[in-house]
Short mmCIF file of C-alpha atoms in Angstrom, two decimals:
data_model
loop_
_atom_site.label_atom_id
_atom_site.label_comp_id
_atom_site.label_asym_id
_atom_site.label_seq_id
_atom_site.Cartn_x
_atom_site.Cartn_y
_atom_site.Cartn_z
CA UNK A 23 0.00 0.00 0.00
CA UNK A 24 2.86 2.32 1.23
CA UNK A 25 4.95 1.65 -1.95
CA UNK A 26 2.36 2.08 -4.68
CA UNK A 27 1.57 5.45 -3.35
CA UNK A 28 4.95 5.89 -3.50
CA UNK A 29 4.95 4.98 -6.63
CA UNK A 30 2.12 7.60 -7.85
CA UNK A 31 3.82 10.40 -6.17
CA UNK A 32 7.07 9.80 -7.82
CA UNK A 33 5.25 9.09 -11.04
CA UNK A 34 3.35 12.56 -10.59
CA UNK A 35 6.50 14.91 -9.42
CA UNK A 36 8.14 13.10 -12.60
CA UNK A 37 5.17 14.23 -14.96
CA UNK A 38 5.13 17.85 -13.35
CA UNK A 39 9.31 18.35 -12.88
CA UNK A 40 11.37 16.44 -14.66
CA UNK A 41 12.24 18.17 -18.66
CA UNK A 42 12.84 16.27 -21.79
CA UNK A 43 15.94 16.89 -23.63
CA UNK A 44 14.59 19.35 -25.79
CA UNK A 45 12.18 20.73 -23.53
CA UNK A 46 13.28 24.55 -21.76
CA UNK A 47 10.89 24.60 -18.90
CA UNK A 48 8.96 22.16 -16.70
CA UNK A 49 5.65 21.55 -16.80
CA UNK A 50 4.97 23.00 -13.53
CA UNK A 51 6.28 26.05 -14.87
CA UNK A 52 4.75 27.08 -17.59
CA UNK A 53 1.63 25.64 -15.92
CA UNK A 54 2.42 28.54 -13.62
CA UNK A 55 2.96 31.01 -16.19
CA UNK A 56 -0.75 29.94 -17.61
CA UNK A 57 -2.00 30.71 -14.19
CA UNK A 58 -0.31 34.19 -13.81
CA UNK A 59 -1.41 35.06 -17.63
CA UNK A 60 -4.90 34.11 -16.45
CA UNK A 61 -4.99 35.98 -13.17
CA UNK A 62 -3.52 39.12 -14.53
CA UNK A 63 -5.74 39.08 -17.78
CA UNK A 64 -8.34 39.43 -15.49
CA UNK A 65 -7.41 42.20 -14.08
CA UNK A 66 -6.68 43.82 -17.11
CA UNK A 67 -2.57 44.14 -16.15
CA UNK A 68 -1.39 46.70 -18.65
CA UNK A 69 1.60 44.08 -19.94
CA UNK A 70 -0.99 41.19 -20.42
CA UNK A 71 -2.85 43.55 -22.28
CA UNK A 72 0.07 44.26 -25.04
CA UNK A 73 0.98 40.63 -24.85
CA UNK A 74 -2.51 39.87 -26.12
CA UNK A 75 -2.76 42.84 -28.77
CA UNK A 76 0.73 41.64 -29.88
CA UNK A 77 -0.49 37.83 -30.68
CA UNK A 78 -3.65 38.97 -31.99
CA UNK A 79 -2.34 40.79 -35.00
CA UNK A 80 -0.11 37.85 -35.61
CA UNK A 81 -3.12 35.39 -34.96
CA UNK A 82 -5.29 37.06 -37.19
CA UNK A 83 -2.74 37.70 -40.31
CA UNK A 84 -1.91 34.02 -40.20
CA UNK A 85 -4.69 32.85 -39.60
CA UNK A 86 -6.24 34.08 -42.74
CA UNK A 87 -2.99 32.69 -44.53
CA UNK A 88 -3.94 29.02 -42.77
CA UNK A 89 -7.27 28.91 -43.35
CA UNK A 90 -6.69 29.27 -47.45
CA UNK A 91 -6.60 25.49 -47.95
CA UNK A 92 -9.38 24.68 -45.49
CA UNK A 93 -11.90 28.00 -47.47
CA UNK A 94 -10.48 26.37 -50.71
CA UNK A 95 -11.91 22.86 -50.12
CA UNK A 96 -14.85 24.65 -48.32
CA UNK A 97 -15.84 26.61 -51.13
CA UNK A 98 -15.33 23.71 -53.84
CA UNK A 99 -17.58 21.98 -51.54
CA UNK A 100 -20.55 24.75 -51.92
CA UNK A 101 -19.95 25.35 -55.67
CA UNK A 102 -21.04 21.81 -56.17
CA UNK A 103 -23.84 22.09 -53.45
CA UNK A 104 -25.14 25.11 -55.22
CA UNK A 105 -24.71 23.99 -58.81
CA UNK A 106 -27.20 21.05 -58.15
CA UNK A 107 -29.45 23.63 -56.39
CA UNK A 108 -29.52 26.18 -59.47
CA UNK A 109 -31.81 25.12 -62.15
CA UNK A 110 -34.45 25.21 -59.53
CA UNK A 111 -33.91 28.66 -58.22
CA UNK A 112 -33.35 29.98 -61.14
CA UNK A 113 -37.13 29.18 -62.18
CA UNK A 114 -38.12 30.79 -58.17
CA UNK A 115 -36.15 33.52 -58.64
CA UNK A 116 -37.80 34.77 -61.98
CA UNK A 117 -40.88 34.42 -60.61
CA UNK A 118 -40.57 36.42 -57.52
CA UNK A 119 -38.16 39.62 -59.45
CA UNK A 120 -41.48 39.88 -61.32
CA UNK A 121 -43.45 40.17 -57.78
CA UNK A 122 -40.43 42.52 -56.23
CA UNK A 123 -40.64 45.01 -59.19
CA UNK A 124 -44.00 45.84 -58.78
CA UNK A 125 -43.20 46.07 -54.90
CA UNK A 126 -40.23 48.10 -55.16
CA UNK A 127 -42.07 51.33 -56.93
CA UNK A 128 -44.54 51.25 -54.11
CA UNK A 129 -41.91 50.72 -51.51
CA UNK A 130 -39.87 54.04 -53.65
CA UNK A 131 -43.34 55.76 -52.98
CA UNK A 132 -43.50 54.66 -49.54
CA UNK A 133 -40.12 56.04 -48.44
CA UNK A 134 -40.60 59.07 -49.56
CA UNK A 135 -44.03 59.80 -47.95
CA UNK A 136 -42.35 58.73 -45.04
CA UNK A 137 -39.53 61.27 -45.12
CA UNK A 138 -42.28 64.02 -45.91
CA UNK A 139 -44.08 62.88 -43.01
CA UNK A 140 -41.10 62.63 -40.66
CA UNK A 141 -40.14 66.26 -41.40
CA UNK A 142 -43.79 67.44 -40.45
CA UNK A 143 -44.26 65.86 -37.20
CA UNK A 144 -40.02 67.06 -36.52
CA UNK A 145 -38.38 63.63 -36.15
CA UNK A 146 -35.46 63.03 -36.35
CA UNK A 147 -33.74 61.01 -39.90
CA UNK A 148 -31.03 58.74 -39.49
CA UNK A 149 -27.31 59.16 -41.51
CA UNK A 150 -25.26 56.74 -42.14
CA UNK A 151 -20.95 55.76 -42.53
CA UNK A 152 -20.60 52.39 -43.77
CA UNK A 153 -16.53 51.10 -43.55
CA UNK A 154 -16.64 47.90 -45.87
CA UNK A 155 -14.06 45.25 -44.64
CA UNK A 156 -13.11 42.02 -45.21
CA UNK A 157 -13.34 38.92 -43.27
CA UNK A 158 -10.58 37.46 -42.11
CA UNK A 159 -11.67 34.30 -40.36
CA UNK A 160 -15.07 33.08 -39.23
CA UNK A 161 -14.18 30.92 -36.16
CA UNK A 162 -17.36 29.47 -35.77
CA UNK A 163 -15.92 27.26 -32.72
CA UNK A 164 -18.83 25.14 -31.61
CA UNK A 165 -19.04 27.22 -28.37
CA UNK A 166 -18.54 30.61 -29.76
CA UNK A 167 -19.75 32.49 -32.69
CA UNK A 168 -17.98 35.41 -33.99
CA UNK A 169 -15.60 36.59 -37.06
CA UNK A 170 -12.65 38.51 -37.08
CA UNK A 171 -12.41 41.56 -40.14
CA UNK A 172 -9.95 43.43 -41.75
CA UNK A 173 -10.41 46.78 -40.37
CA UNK A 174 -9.62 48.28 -37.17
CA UNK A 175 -9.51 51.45 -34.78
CA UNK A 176 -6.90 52.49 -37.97
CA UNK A 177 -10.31 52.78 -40.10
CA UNK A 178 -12.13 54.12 -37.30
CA UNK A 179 -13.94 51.24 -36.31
CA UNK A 180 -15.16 51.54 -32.94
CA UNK A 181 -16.85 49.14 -30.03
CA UNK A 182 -20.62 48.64 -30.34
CA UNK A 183 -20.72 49.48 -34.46
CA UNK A 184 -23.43 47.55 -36.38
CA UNK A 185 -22.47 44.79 -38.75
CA UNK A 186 -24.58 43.94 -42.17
CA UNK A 187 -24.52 41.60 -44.90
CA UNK A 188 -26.15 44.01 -47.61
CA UNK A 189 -29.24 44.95 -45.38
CA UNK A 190 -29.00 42.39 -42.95
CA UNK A 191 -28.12 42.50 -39.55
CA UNK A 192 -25.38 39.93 -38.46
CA UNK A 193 -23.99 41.11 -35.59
CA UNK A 194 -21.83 43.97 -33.72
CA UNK A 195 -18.22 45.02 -32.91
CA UNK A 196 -17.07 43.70 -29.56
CA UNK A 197 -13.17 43.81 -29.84
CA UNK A 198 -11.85 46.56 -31.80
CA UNK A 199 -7.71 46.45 -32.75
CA UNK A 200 -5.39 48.81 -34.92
CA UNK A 201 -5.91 46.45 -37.70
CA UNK A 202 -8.57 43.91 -37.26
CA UNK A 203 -11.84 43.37 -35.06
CA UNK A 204 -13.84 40.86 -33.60
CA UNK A 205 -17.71 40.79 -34.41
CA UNK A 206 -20.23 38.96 -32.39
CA UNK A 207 -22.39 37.36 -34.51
CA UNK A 208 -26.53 37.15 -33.75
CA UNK A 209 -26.27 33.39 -33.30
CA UNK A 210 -23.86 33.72 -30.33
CA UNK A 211 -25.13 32.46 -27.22
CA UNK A 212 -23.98 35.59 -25.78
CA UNK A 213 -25.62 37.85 -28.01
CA UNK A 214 -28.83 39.44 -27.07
CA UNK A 215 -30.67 42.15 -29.39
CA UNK A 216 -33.98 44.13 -28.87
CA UNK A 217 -36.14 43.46 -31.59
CA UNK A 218 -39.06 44.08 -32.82
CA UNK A 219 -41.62 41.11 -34.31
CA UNK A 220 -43.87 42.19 -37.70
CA UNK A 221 -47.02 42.42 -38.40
CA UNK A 222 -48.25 42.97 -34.54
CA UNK A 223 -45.24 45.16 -33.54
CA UNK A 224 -44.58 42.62 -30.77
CA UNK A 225 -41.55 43.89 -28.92
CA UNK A 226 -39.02 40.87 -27.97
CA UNK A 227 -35.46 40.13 -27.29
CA UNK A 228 -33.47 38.24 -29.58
CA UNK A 229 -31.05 35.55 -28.25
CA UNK A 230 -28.53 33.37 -30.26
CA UNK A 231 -28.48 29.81 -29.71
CA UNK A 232 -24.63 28.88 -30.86
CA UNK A 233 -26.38 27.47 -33.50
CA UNK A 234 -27.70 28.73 -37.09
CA UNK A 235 -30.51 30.14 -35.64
CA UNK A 236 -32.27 32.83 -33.14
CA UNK A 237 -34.77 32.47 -30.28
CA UNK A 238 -37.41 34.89 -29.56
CA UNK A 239 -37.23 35.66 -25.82
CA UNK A 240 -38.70 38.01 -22.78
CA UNK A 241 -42.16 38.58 -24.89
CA UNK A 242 -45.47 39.33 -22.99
CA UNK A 243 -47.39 38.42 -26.15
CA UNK A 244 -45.89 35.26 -27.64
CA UNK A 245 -49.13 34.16 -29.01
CA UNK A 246 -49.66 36.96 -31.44
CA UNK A 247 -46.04 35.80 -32.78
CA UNK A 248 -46.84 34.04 -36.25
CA UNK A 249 -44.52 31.51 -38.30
CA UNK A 250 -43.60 33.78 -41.15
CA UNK A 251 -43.19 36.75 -39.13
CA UNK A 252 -40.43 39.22 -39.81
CA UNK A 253 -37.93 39.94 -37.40
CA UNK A 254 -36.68 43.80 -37.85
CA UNK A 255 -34.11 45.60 -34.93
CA UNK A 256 -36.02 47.73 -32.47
CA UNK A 257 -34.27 50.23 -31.59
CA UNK A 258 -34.63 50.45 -28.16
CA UNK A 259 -32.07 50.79 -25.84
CA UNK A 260 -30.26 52.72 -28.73
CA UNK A 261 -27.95 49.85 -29.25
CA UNK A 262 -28.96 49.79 -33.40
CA UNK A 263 -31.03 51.45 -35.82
CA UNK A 264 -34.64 50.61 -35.78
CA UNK A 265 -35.86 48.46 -38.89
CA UNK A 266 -32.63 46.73 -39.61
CA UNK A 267 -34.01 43.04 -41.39
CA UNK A 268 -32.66 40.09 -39.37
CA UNK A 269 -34.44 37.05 -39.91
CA UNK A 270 -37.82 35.18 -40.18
CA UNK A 271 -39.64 33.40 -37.68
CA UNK A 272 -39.92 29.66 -38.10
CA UNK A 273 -42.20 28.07 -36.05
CA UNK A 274 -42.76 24.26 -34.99
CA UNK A 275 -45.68 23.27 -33.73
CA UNK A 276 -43.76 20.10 -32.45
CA UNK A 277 -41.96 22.55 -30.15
CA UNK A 278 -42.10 26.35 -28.28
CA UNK A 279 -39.45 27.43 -29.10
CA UNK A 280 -40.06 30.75 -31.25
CA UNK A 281 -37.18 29.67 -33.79
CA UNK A 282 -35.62 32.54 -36.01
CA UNK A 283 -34.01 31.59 -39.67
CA UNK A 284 -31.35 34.67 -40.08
CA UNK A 285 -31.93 36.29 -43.52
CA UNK A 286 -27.90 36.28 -44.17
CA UNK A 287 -25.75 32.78 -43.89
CA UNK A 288 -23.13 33.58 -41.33
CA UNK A 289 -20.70 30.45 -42.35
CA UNK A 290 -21.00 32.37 -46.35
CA UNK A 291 -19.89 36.00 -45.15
CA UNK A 292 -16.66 37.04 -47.16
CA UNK A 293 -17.15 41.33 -47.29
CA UNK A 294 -19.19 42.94 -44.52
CA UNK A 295 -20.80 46.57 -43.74
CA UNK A 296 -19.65 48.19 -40.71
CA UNK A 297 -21.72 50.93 -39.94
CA UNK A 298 -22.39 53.58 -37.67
CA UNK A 299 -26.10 55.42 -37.40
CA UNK A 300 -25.86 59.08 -36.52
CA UNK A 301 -28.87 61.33 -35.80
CA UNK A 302 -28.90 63.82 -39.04
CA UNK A 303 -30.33 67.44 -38.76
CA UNK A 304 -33.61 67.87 -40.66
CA UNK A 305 -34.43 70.21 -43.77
CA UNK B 21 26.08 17.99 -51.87
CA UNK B 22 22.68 19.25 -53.12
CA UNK B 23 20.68 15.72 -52.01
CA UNK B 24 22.07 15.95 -49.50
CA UNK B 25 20.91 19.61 -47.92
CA UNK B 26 17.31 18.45 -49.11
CA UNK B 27 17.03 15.18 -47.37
CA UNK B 28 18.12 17.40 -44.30
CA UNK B 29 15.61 19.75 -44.98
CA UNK B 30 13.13 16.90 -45.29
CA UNK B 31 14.43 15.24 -42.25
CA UNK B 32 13.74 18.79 -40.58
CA UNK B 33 10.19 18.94 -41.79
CA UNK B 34 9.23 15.48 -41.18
CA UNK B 35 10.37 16.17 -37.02
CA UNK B 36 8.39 19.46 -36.68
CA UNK B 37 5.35 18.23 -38.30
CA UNK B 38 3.70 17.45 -35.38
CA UNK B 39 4.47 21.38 -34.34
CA UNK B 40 3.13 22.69 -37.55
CA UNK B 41 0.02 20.85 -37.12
CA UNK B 42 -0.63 22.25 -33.79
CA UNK B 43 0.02 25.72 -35.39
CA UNK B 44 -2.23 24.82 -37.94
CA UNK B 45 -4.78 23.35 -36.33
CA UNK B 46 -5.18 25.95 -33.57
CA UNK B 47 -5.17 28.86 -36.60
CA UNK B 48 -7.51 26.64 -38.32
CA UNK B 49 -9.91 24.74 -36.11
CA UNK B 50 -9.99 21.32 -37.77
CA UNK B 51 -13.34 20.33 -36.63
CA UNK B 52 -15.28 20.38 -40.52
CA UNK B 53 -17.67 23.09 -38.94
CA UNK B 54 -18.23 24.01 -42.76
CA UNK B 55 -20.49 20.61 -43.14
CA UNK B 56 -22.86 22.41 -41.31
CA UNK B 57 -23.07 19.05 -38.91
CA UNK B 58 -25.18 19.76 -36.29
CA UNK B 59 -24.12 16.85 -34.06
CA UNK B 60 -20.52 16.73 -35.09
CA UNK B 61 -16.94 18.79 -33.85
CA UNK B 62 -14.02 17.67 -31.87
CA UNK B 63 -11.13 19.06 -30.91
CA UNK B 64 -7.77 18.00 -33.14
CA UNK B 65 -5.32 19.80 -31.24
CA UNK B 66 -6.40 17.86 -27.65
CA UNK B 67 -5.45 14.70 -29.66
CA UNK B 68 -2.20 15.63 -31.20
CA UNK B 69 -1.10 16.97 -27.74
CA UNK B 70 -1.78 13.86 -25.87
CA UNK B 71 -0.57 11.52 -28.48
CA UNK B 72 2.60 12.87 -28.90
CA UNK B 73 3.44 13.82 -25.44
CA UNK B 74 2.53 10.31 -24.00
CA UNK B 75 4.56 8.41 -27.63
CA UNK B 76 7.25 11.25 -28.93
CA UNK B 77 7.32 13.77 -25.83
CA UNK B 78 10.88 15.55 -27.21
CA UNK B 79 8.82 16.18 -30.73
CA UNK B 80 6.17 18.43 -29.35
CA UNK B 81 7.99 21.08 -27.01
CA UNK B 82 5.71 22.24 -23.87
CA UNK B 83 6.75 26.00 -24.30
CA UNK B 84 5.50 25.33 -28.02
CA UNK B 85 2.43 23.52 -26.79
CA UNK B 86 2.40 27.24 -24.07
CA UNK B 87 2.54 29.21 -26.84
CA UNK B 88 -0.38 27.22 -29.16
CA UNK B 89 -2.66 27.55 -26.40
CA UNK B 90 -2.66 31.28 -26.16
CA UNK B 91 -2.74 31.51 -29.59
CA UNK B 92 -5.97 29.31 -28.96
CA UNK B 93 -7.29 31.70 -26.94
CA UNK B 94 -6.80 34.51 -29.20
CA UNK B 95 -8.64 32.52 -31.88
CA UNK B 96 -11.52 31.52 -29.79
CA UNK B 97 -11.91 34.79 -27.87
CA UNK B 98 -11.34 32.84 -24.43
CA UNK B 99 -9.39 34.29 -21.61
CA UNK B 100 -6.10 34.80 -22.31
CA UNK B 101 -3.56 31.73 -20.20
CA UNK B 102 -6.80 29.32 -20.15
CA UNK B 103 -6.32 26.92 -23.24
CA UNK B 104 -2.34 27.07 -22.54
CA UNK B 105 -3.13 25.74 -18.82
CA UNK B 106 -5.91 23.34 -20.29
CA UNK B 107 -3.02 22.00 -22.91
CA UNK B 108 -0.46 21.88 -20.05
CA UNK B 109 -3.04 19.72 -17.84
CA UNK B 110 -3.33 17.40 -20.75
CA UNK B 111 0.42 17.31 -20.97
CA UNK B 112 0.74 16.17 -17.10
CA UNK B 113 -1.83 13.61 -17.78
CA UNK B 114 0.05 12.09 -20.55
CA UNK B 115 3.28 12.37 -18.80
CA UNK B 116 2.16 10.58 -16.01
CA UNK B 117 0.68 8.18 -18.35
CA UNK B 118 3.75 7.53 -19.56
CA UNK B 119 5.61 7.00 -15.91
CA UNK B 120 3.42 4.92 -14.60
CA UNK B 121 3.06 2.47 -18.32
CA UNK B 122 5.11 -0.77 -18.47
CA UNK B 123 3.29 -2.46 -21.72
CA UNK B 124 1.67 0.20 -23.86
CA UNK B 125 -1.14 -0.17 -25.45
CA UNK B 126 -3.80 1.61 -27.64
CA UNK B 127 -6.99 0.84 -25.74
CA UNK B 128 -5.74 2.22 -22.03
CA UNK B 129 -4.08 5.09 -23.89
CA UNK B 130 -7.91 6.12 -24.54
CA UNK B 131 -9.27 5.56 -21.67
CA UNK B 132 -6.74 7.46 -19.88
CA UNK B 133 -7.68 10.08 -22.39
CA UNK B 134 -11.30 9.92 -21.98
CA UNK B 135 -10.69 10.25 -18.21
CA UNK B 136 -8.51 13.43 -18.55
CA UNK B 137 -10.57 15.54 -20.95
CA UNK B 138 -13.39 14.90 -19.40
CA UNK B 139 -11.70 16.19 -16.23
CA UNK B 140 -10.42 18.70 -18.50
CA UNK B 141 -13.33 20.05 -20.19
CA UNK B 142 -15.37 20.17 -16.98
CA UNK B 143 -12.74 22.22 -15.77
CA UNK B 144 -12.71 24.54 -18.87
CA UNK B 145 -16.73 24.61 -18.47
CA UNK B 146 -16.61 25.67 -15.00
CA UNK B 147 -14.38 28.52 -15.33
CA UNK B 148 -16.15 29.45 -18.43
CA UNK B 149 -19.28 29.50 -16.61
CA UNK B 150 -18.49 30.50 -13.18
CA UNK B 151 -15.44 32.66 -13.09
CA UNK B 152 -15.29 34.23 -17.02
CA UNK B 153 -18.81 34.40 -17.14
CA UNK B 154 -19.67 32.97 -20.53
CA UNK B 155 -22.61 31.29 -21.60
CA UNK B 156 -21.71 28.12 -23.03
CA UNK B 157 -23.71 24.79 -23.92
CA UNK B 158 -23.25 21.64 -22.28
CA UNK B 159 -24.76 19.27 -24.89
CA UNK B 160 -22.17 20.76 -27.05
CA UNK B 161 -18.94 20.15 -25.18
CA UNK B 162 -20.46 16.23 -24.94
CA UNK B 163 -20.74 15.91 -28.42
CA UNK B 164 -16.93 17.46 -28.70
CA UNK B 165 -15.88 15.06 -25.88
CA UNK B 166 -17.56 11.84 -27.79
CA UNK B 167 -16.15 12.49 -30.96
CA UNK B 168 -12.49 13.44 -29.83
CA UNK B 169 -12.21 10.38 -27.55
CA UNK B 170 -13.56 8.03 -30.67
CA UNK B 171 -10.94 10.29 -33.15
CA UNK B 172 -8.46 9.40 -30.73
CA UNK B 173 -8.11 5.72 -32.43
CA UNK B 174 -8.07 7.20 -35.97
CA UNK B 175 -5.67 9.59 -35.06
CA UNK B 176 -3.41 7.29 -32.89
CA UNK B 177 -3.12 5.08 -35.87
CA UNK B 178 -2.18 7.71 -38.37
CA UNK B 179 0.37 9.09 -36.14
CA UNK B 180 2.04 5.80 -35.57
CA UNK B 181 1.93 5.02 -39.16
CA UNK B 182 3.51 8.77 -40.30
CA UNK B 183 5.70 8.22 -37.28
CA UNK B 184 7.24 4.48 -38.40
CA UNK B 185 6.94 5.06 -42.02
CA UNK B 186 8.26 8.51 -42.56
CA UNK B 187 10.21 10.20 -39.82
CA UNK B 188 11.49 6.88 -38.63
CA UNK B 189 12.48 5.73 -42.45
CA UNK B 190 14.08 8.78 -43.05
CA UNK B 191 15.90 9.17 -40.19
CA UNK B 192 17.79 5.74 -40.55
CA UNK B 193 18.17 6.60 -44.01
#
């Protein structure tokens, strides 16, 4: 009994002390190096700090050079995917531009009644700088969502900014460096938007899932939420524009959960919008 | 003259592969999140660490395997120090592993592995949860755990083979 715990002991201070012939430092050290990194990062030590902006410009420059092969097999991958898909939605797609032209001169109408109608009741309009930047890598880890772009606090990017693919939302700006940023995408688990739920105007929040899809949460009236409904930004809180397209409710009757289908694929974004809203004096 | 620089530089390539994959795979995340799996991710880099610190500790150096994990943590948007300590933990469990091993063989290897990163994802989940405060998913990290304990025997095998049939050839040669 006495010698096989011995044994274990001696096995264990081996494991944690003793350093191969190639190695610099025990393990115990550099476990204890982890532990200080860890510690101070938390505390936001100013050299941690520079140690982490320092291996995050490296990270994310060669990270884009590493994940070349892997994007090149993943893209060959959805050109033949979408090449089966395309004969069909070709034939959907010419029927609905047909539908969309006649709904696009009434929308042209409707936006600019709406501006007329804005100035007379002395509201406010909103302006608009859009930075476009390129994605860099889309670690879509299963436990986090986000994507890391080209541009920085160089191009005046700047915590909180609103991310869109065309007109859709996809996320926001939650680590801004000199070169490169990290975006939170909508499907995060940590990512929680006020929205707004149309037709009904139901007021909701929306939560990611770490999936490819939303949940509708925090809603008083979940039962005037329809399958089909349109999920637009809020507003409140001030945290993005109001109206900003995000997604479409699918709904199971199998299951409660108020499910939300994202109008933009997050695994297909190669170019995003960065853009910040401004308040913009009226004529 | 020229041969023979470039069967050194091959010899040098062959001996740091298992480096360069670590790089590579901590850059890259090589868990074929772009089949849009919904069940389906494991973690490459937990593999390569334990395999080759428990079968060819001097080809995978610890500050290396240091380094890799913040890099990790960069990439993942973790705390800074936490996938370096997680690797490191890994390493100790392999290292003891091989202290304690008189006849090696392939099925204790992954049971032992099983055992330690499940001790060392719980680990990672709690101070994700309860001390970084991040929302994470548990189903999630199971699935990750399943699949990287039943890669472990694909992987294990390829290793050995790449190990015996190319660095091994080519160093005798």
């Amino acid at each position: 009994m006495e010698s096989s715990r011995d044994d274990f002991v001696i096995a264990l201070r081996s494991a944690f002390l003793k350093k191969g012939t190639q190695q610099r430092f025990s393990l115990l050290s550099l476990i204890f190096f982890s532990i200080i990194f860890l510690i101070l990062g938390s505390f936001n030590f100013k050299i941690i700090n520079y140690v982490k902006i320092g291996i995050t410009e490296i990270v994310y420059r060669s990270s884009f050079v590493v994940s070349v092969p892997e994007n090149l097999i993943k893209e060959s991958y959805l050109t033949i995917q979408n090449h089966n898909k395309l004969y069909k939605e070709n034939e959907n797609i010419k029927s609905e531009l047909e539908i969309l032209k006649a709904k696009d001169l009434l929308n042209e109408f409707i936006i600019l009644e709406n501006q007329r109608l804005k100035n007379i009741v002395d509201d406010y309009l909103v302006k608009s700088d859009t930075i476009i930047a390129k994605v860099l890598s889309d670690k879509g880890s299963p436990f986090l969502r986000s994507i890391i772009i080209n541009k920085g606090s160089k191009h005046k990017i700047n915590l909180g900014m609103v991310v869109m693919d065309g007109a859709y939302l996809v996320g926001k700006v939650v680590e801004a460096n000199y070169l490169s940023s990290r975006v939170l995408l909508l499907s995060d688990l940590n990512s929680k938007i006020p929205v707004i739920v149309e037709p009904n105007a139901v007021f909701s929040i929306l939560s990611g899932t770490g999936k490819n899809h939303g949940i509708i949460q925090y809603s008083k009236k979940y039962e005037d939420i329809k399958n089909e409904s349109v999920i637009y930004t809020s507003g409140a809180g001030s945290l993005f524009k109001a109206g900003i397209p995000i997604g479409r409710m699918n709904i199971n009757n199998l299951s409660d959960e108020k499910k939300v289908e994202f109008f933009s694929d997050f695994s297909q974004l190669k170019f995003v919008k960065v853009v910040s809203f401004k308040k913009s004096e009226n004529k | 003259m020229t041969g023979l620089r470039n069967k050194n530089f091959i010899k040098i390539i062959l001996s740091k592969t298992p480096i360069i994959l670590l790089f590579v795979s901590v850059l890259n995340d090589y868990d074929f999140n772009h089949l849009g799996l919904k069940y389906f991710s494991f973690n490459f880099s937990y593999i390569l660490i334990f395999y080759y610190s428990l079968k060819k500790s001097e080809s995978l150096g610890y500050t290396y395997i240091f380094i890799a994990g913040l890099f990790n943590d960069v990439v993942i948007g973790t705390p800074i120090g936490l996938s370096s300590l997680i690797y490191l933990i890994l390493c100790v469990a392999a290292s003891y592993l091989r202290n304690i091993t008189l006849r090696p063989s392939l099925l204790k290897d992954c049971i032992f592995f099983l055992f330690t990163i499940l001790i060392i994802n719980s680990l990672l989940f709690l101070s994700l949860k309860f001390i970084f405060n991040y929302e994470l998913n548990y189903f999630d990290q199971i699935i990750n755990i399943t699949f990287t304990f039943l890669f472990y025997f694909l992987f294990s095998n390829l290793f050995d083979f790449f190990e015996s049939y190319f660095v091994s050839s080519n160093n005798a040669g």
